[in-house]
Amino acid sequence: MHSHAYNTLDPVVEARVAELLGRMTLDEKIGQLNQVSPMMYVPPAPGADREAPPTFAPVPGVEEQVAAGAIGSIFNVADAAVVNRFQRAAVTGARLGIPLIVGGDVIHGFRTTFPIPLALSCSWNAELVAQTARVAAEEASAVGIDWIFAPMIDIARDPRWGRIAEGAGEDVCLGSVMAAAQVRGFQAADLGTGRRVAACPKHFVAYGAAEAGRDYSAADISEVTLREIYLPPFKAAFDAGAGSTMSAFNDIGGVPASGNRLTLTQVLREEWGWPGLVVSDYESVRELIPHGVAEDLKDAARQGLTTGVDMDMVSRAYSTHLRALVEEGRVAPAAVDEAVRRVLRLKFALGLFENPYVDEDRQAAFQLTETSLALALQAARESMVLLKNDGGLLPLTPGAQRLVVIGALAESRLDALGCWAFFGRAEDAVTITEGLRAHLDGAGPSFVPGYALPGSTTIDLDAAVAAASVADVVVLVVGETQDLSGEAHSRAFLGLPGRQQELVDAVAATGKPLIVVVMTGRPLVIPRLEQQATALLVAWHSGLRAGQAVADLLFGVASPVGRLTASWPRAEGQIPVYYAHKSTGRPAGGDGTTQFVEHFRSTYLDLPNTPLFPFGYGLTYTAFDYTDLKIAAEVVGPDGAVSVSVRVTNTGARAGLEVVQLYVRDLVGSLTRPVRELKAFARVELAAGETRVVSFAVPVSDLAFVGVDQKWRVEPGAFRLWVGPDAAHGLEAGFVVRS
Ligand code: NOJ
């Protein structure tokens, strides 16, 4: 897929920027740095219809301000006619006619709602992820969105944090691959709308390290962790061509991200030489005041601009105070010029000066297409993760068993959509019961809600137990509604919400085989449910075709291929639990021993260290065997690559896809190193009985880490290497990197 790059300087664009800048007044410059939302989200009233589309109220005066050249960008207007109206005000009303750039939160699809990004990442399929981003860009550009506030590429190791739903999970390597894939998709060169779209990877940076998993909370991480864990996905996104980013809400070691010279200026500009545009997150410049580092809005404006935030989203700090700050000599005119240059650069590169208006007919003619819905189905199928399948209960044979579906989520369209689906429509979604019915020629399954949505605090045990008693197999659909994850939706308890576990207990007591389908926006804490389930499928919130995908997997029309990209804890008290943890000076022995087995170790008194399900884990309808791990040369030079091969055999009776994962451990470093780090993976499809030799060449440069001097380096010495099905297993070998 060819895509545009917005991360390089084009001499023609630079000349146009310079010429225009030379004609701008200070007020016109400040206008370019001011981003407003002309439509404010109105939270639904208590008791409102859950499936009603979100409502937005117009903010008065915005069109006039655009015509006065006081606004450079608007966002979250998903209507071509409204976009054109504002654009006309900018192009024909304002003195210089500089077009607006129109932003939009398109996180997992636009009208074609795809699985939440956490789910999509479980496909480990970068090409698929890129295609979903491309469809999203195509649809969003039809209503005039030029600039997509995605991908969300915050590494997240705390499932209490509701925004774990929006990213690719806990791992730096996979997160970087997914970040780049989404940028490529969003910035695909040849959108049929004739328009271009720029990506805005966010949130810069370390927002996912929110203390206690509470949204907007502090990230008190070391600079080494910042550089080694949280920055690399951004580097990958920029290298893939991203020309903008969004500065985050959190503070890092006491410095708020939207006033952080280290990250915004030193890293982005001086170290990476990146010429892109930094937009603040929503009011994060103003929030320097409650953070307690700015006295007032003027001080916030000064800190924001001088540390490297080019465009101010919503807080009006720049539009209110920049002029005075420049006149008082507290902000250099050159700093304002540089920020404006970055805005204009993106506008020119997007072709907005030539093509500011969007074709309104496209929006009027919009229909969900067969192709995009087929992609939504494929994405949903590949996102889901099979965690348990005792006795090979799955796949089912249609019509062979009497099925009952229990759980209101099985009939919820809204909850299939997921947390960031402002532009998706519940009415377009297929439910799980509809999906199952389509396989059963109208002959069932019967359905019992079991609990009432939202909240799941009302349950009907009798009806559920009665229905289960006359069934051969129960499909129990439980989990989170879509409004329990996403921004400002952190949870302290990660079990099944409401009274769902009571319902599960009652149904499990019937002794019927239970296929548990978990819809969720995050890893949950479900050790009891895992025991009760005969089969356990994580369906996430997987978009418009979630229900069909669940049915296809349960009936074996498709086989599960998803693998977890974030660990599932045994208990909230283990959080953060992630595979790439440090060894400590007193590592737990064996498989996560407790103090009762071995004293004075880094363990809990009451629980193993290991998660319930590790990173990388997922089953399918066959089994794989790993043999013959070989490293071509056990000693490699600093410029070489570690060449590894392994034989993978499908030992079952069905075809299947294995995600072969390669991990390393640097045994002795100048700083402590994670016990394992993913360095490569391959998706391998094998027919029943087939064996394939899977090869990897890991460049030695990929073994680098950040030292005390904050610089990346590869340190010579001994490494361990594993190739296997997840972060907790695999064949093991060793190699040495020489200096
Ligand atoms: C706040 C969110 O943190 C960010 O992800 C989003 O893009 C902006 N609001 C704009 O809606």
GROMACS .gro file of N, CA, C and O and ligand atoms in nm, residues 75-76 104-105 107 149 152 163 166 202-203 207 216 246 249 281-282 313 420 487, ligand 1:
model
   91
   75PHE      N    1  -1.251   2.046   1.467
   75PHE     CA    2  -1.251   1.899   1.471
   75PHE      C    3  -1.384   1.844   1.519
   75PHE      O    4  -1.465   1.914   1.577
   76ASN      N    5  -1.401   1.716   1.488
   76ASN     CA    6  -1.521   1.639   1.523
   76ASN      C    7  -1.650   1.700   1.468
   76ASN      O    8  -1.752   1.705   1.536
  104GLY      N    9  -1.049   1.476   1.334
  104GLY     CA   10  -1.158   1.387   1.374
  104GLY      C   11  -1.105   1.265   1.449
  104GLY      O   12  -0.999   1.212   1.417
  105ASP      N   13  -1.181   1.222   1.549
  105ASP     CA   14  -1.145   1.102   1.625
  105ASP      C   15  -1.201   0.980   1.555
  105ASP      O   16  -1.318   0.946   1.573
  107ILE      N   17  -1.112   0.621   1.554
  107ILE     CA   18  -1.016   0.536   1.625
  107ILE      C   19  -1.022   0.390   1.579
  107ILE      O   20  -0.921   0.323   1.570
  149PHE      N   21  -0.722   1.175   1.439
  149PHE     CA   22  -0.655   1.171   1.570
  149PHE      C   23  -0.634   1.026   1.612
  149PHE      O   24  -0.692   0.976   1.709
  152MET      N   25  -0.389   0.556   1.826
  152MET     CA   26  -0.355   0.569   1.966
  152MET      C   27  -0.250   0.462   1.993
  152MET      O   28  -0.278   0.343   1.978
  163ARG      N   29  -0.842   0.322   2.862
  163ARG     CA   30  -0.793   0.349   2.727
  163ARG      C   31  -0.701   0.239   2.676
  163ARG      O   32  -0.653   0.249   2.563
  166GLU      N   33  -0.792   0.129   2.335
  166GLU     CA   34  -0.764   0.206   2.213
  166GLU      C   35  -0.629   0.177   2.151
  166GLU      O   36  -0.597   0.228   2.043
  202LYS      N   37  -0.094   0.935   1.883
  202LYS     CA   38  -0.112   0.999   2.013
  202LYS      C   39  -0.103   0.893   2.122
  202LYS      O   40  -0.110   0.775   2.091
  203HIS      N   41  -0.086   0.929   2.250
  203HIS     CA   42  -0.076   1.064   2.303
  203HIS      C   43   0.068   1.080   2.349
  203HIS      O   44   0.115   0.997   2.427
  207TYR      N   45   0.125   0.838   2.829
  207TYR     CA   46  -0.010   0.849   2.886
  207TYR      C   47  -0.055   0.713   2.942
  207TYR      O   48  -0.125   0.705   3.042
  216TYR      N   49  -0.580   1.004   3.314
  216TYR     CA   50  -0.520   1.138   3.330
  216TYR      C   51  -0.418   1.144   3.444
  216TYR      O   52  -0.369   1.251   3.477
  246MET      N   53  -0.005   1.435   1.908
  246MET     CA   54  -0.087   1.506   2.006
  246MET      C   55  -0.020   1.495   2.141
  246MET      O   56   0.012   1.385   2.187
  249PHE      N   57  -0.210   1.436   2.826
  249PHE     CA   58  -0.261   1.499   2.948
  249PHE      C   59  -0.169   1.479   3.069
  249PHE      O   60  -0.165   1.560   3.159
  281ASP      N   61  -0.353   1.791   2.343
  281ASP     CA   62  -0.481   1.724   2.365
  281ASP      C   63  -0.578   1.829   2.420
  281ASP      O   64  -0.540   1.941   2.456
  282TYR      N   65  -0.702   1.788   2.426
  282TYR     CA   66  -0.814   1.875   2.461
  282TYR      C   67  -0.788   1.955   2.590
  282TYR      O   68  -0.788   1.897   2.699
  313MET      N   69  -0.541   2.289   2.136
  313MET     CA   70  -0.675   2.235   2.119
  313MET      C   71  -0.766   2.287   2.230
  313MET      O   72  -0.746   2.256   2.348
  420TRP      N   73  -1.498   0.380   2.095
  420TRP     CA   74  -1.476   0.504   2.018
  420TRP      C   75  -1.549   0.493   1.886
  420TRP      O   76  -1.488   0.490   1.780
  487GLU      N   77  -1.187   0.652   2.714
  487GLU     CA   78  -1.140   0.767   2.792
  487GLU      C   79  -1.224   0.789   2.917
  487GLU      O   80  -1.346   0.784   2.913
  740NOJ     C1   81  -0.936   1.386   2.425
  740NOJ     C2   82  -0.870   1.255   2.395
  740NOJ     O1   83  -0.772   1.228   2.492
  740NOJ     C3   84  -0.805   1.248   2.258
  740NOJ     O2   85  -0.767   1.118   2.234
  740NOJ     C4   86  -0.898   1.301   2.152
  740NOJ     O3   87  -0.836   1.294   2.026
  740NOJ     C5   88  -0.935   1.443   2.186
  740NOJ     N1   89  -1.005   1.444   2.314
  740NOJ     C6   90  -1.022   1.509   2.080
  740NOJ     O4   91  -1.150   1.461   2.085
   0.00000   0.00000   0.00000
